[in-house]
Tab-separated table of N, CA and C in Angstrom:
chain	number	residue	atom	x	y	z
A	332	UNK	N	-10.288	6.710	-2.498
A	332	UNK	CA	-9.187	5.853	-2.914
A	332	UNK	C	-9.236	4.543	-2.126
A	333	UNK	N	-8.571	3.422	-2.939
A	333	UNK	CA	-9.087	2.296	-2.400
A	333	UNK	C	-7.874	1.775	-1.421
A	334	UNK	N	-7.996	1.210	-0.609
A	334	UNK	CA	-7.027	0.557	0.319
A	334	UNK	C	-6.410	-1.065	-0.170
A	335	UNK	N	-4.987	-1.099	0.271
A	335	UNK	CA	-4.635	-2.427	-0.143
A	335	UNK	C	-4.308	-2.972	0.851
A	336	UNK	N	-4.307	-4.518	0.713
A	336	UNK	CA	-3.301	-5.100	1.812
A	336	UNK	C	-2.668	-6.000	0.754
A	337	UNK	N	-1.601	-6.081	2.002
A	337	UNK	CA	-0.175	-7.290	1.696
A	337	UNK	C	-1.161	-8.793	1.979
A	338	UNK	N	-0.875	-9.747	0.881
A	338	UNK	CA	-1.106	-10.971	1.260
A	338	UNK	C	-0.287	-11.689	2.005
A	339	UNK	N	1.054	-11.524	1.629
A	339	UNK	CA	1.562	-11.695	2.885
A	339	UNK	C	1.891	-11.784	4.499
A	340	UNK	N	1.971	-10.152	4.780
A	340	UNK	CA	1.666	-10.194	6.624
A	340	UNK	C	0.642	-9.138	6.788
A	341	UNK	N	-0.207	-9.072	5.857
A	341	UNK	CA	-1.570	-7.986	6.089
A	341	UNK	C	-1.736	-6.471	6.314
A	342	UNK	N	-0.212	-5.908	5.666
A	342	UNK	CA	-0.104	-4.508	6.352
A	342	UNK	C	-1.037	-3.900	5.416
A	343	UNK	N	-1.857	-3.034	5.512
A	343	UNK	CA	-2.969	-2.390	4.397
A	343	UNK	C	-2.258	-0.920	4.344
A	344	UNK	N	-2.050	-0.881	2.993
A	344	UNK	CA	-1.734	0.590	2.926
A	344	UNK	C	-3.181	0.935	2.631
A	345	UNK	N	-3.294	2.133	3.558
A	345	UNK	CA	-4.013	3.235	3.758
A	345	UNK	C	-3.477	4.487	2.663
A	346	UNK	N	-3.675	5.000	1.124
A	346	UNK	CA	-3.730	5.992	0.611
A	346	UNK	C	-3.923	7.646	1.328
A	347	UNK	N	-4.826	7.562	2.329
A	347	UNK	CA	-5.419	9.025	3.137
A	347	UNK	C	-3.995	8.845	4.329
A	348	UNK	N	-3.238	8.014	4.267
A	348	UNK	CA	-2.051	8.132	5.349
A	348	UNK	C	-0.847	8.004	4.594
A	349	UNK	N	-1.063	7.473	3.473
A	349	UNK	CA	0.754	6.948	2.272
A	349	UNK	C	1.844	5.647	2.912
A	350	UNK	N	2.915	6.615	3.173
A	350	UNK	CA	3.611	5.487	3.844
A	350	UNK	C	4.908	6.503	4.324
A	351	UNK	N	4.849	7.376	4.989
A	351	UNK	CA	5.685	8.504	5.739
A	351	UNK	C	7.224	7.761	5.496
A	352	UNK	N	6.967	6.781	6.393
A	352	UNK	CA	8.472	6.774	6.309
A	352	UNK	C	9.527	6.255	5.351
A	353	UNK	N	8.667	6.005	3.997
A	353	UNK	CA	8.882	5.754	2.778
A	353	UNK	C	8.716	6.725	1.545
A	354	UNK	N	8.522	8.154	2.624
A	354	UNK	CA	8.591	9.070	1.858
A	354	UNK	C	7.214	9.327	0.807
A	355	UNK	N	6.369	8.618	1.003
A	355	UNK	CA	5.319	8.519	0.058
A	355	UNK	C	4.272	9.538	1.150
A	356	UNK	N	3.389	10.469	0.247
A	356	UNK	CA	2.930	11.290	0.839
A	356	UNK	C	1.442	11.210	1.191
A	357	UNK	N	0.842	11.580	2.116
A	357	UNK	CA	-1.101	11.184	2.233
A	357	UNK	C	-1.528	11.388	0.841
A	358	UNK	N	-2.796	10.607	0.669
A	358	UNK	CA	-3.515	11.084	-0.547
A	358	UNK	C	-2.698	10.701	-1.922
A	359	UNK	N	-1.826	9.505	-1.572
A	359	UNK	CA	-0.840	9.000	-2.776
A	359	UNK	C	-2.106	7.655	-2.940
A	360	UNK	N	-2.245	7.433	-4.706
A	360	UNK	CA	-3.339	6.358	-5.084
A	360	UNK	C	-2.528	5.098	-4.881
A	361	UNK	N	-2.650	3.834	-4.537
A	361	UNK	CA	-1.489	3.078	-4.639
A	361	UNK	C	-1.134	2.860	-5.957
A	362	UNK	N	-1.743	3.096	-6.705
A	362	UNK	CA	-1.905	3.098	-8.280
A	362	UNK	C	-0.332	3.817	-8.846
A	363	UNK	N	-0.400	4.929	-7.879
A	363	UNK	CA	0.851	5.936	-8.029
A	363	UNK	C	1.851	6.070	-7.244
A	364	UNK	N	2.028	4.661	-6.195
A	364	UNK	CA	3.054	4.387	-6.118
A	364	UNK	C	4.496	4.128	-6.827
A	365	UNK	N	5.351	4.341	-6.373
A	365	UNK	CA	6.594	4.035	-7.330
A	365	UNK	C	6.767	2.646	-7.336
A	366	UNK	N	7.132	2.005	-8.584
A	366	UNK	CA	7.247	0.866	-9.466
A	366	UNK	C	8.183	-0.018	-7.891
A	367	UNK	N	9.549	0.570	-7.299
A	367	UNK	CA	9.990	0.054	-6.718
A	367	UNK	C	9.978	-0.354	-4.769
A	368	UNK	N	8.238	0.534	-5.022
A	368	UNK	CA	8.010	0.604	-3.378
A	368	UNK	C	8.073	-0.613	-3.111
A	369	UNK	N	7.935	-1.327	-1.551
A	369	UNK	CA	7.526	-2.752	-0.757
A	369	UNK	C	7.335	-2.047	0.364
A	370	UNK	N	6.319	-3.336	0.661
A	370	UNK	CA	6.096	-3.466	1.949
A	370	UNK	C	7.018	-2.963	3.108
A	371	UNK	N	6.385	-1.959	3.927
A	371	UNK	CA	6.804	-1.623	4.832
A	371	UNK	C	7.278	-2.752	6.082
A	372	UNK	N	6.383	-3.687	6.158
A	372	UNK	CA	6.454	-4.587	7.218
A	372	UNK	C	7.533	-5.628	6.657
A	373	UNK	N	6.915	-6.545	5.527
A	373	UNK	CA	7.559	-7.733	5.230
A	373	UNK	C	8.220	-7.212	3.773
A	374	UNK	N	8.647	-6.107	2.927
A	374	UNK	CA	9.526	-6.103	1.741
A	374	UNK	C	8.899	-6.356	0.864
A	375	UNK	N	8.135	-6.980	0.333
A	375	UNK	CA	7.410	-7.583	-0.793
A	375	UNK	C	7.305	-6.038	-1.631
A	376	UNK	N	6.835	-6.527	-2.715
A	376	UNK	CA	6.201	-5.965	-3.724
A	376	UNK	C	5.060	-5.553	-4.386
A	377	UNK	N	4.307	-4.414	-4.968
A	377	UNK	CA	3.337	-4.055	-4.945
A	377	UNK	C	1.936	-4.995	-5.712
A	378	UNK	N	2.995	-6.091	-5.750
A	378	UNK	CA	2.273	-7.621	-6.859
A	378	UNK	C	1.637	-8.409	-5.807
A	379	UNK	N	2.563	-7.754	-4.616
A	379	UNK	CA	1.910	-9.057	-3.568
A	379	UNK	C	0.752	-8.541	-2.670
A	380	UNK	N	-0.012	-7.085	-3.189
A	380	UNK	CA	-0.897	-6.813	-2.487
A	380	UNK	C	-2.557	-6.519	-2.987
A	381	UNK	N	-3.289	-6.855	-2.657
A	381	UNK	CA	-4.650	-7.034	-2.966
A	381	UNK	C	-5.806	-6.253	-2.890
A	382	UNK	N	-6.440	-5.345	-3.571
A	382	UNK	CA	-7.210	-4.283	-2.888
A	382	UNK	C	-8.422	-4.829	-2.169
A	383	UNK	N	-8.946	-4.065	-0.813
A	383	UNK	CA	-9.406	-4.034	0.278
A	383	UNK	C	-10.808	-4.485	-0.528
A	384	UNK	N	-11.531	-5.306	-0.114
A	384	UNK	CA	-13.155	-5.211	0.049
A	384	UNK	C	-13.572	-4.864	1.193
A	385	UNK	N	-14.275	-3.171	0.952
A	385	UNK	CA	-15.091	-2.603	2.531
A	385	UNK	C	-16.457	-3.012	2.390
């Protein structure tokens, strides 16, 4: 699964970690995130993030 980051303040969601304290569980695709997640760090929206080139 692919990793994203925020263009904004760069937080990369990591899929193999989710987002715990957002209730989102390891091994969540960001794909299958919920419509109304944001950014943990800066709030934004899942529009404002970019998938990872490794």
């Amino acid at each position: 699964m692919k990793k994203y980051i925020c263009t904004v303040c760069n937080y990369v969601y990591d899929p193999a970690v989710g987002d715990p304290d957002s209730g989102i569980a390891p091994e969540t695709a960001f794909e299958d995130l919920p419509a109304d997640w944001v950014c943990p760090l800066c709030g934004v929206g899942k529009g404002d993030f970019e998938p990872v080139e490794e």
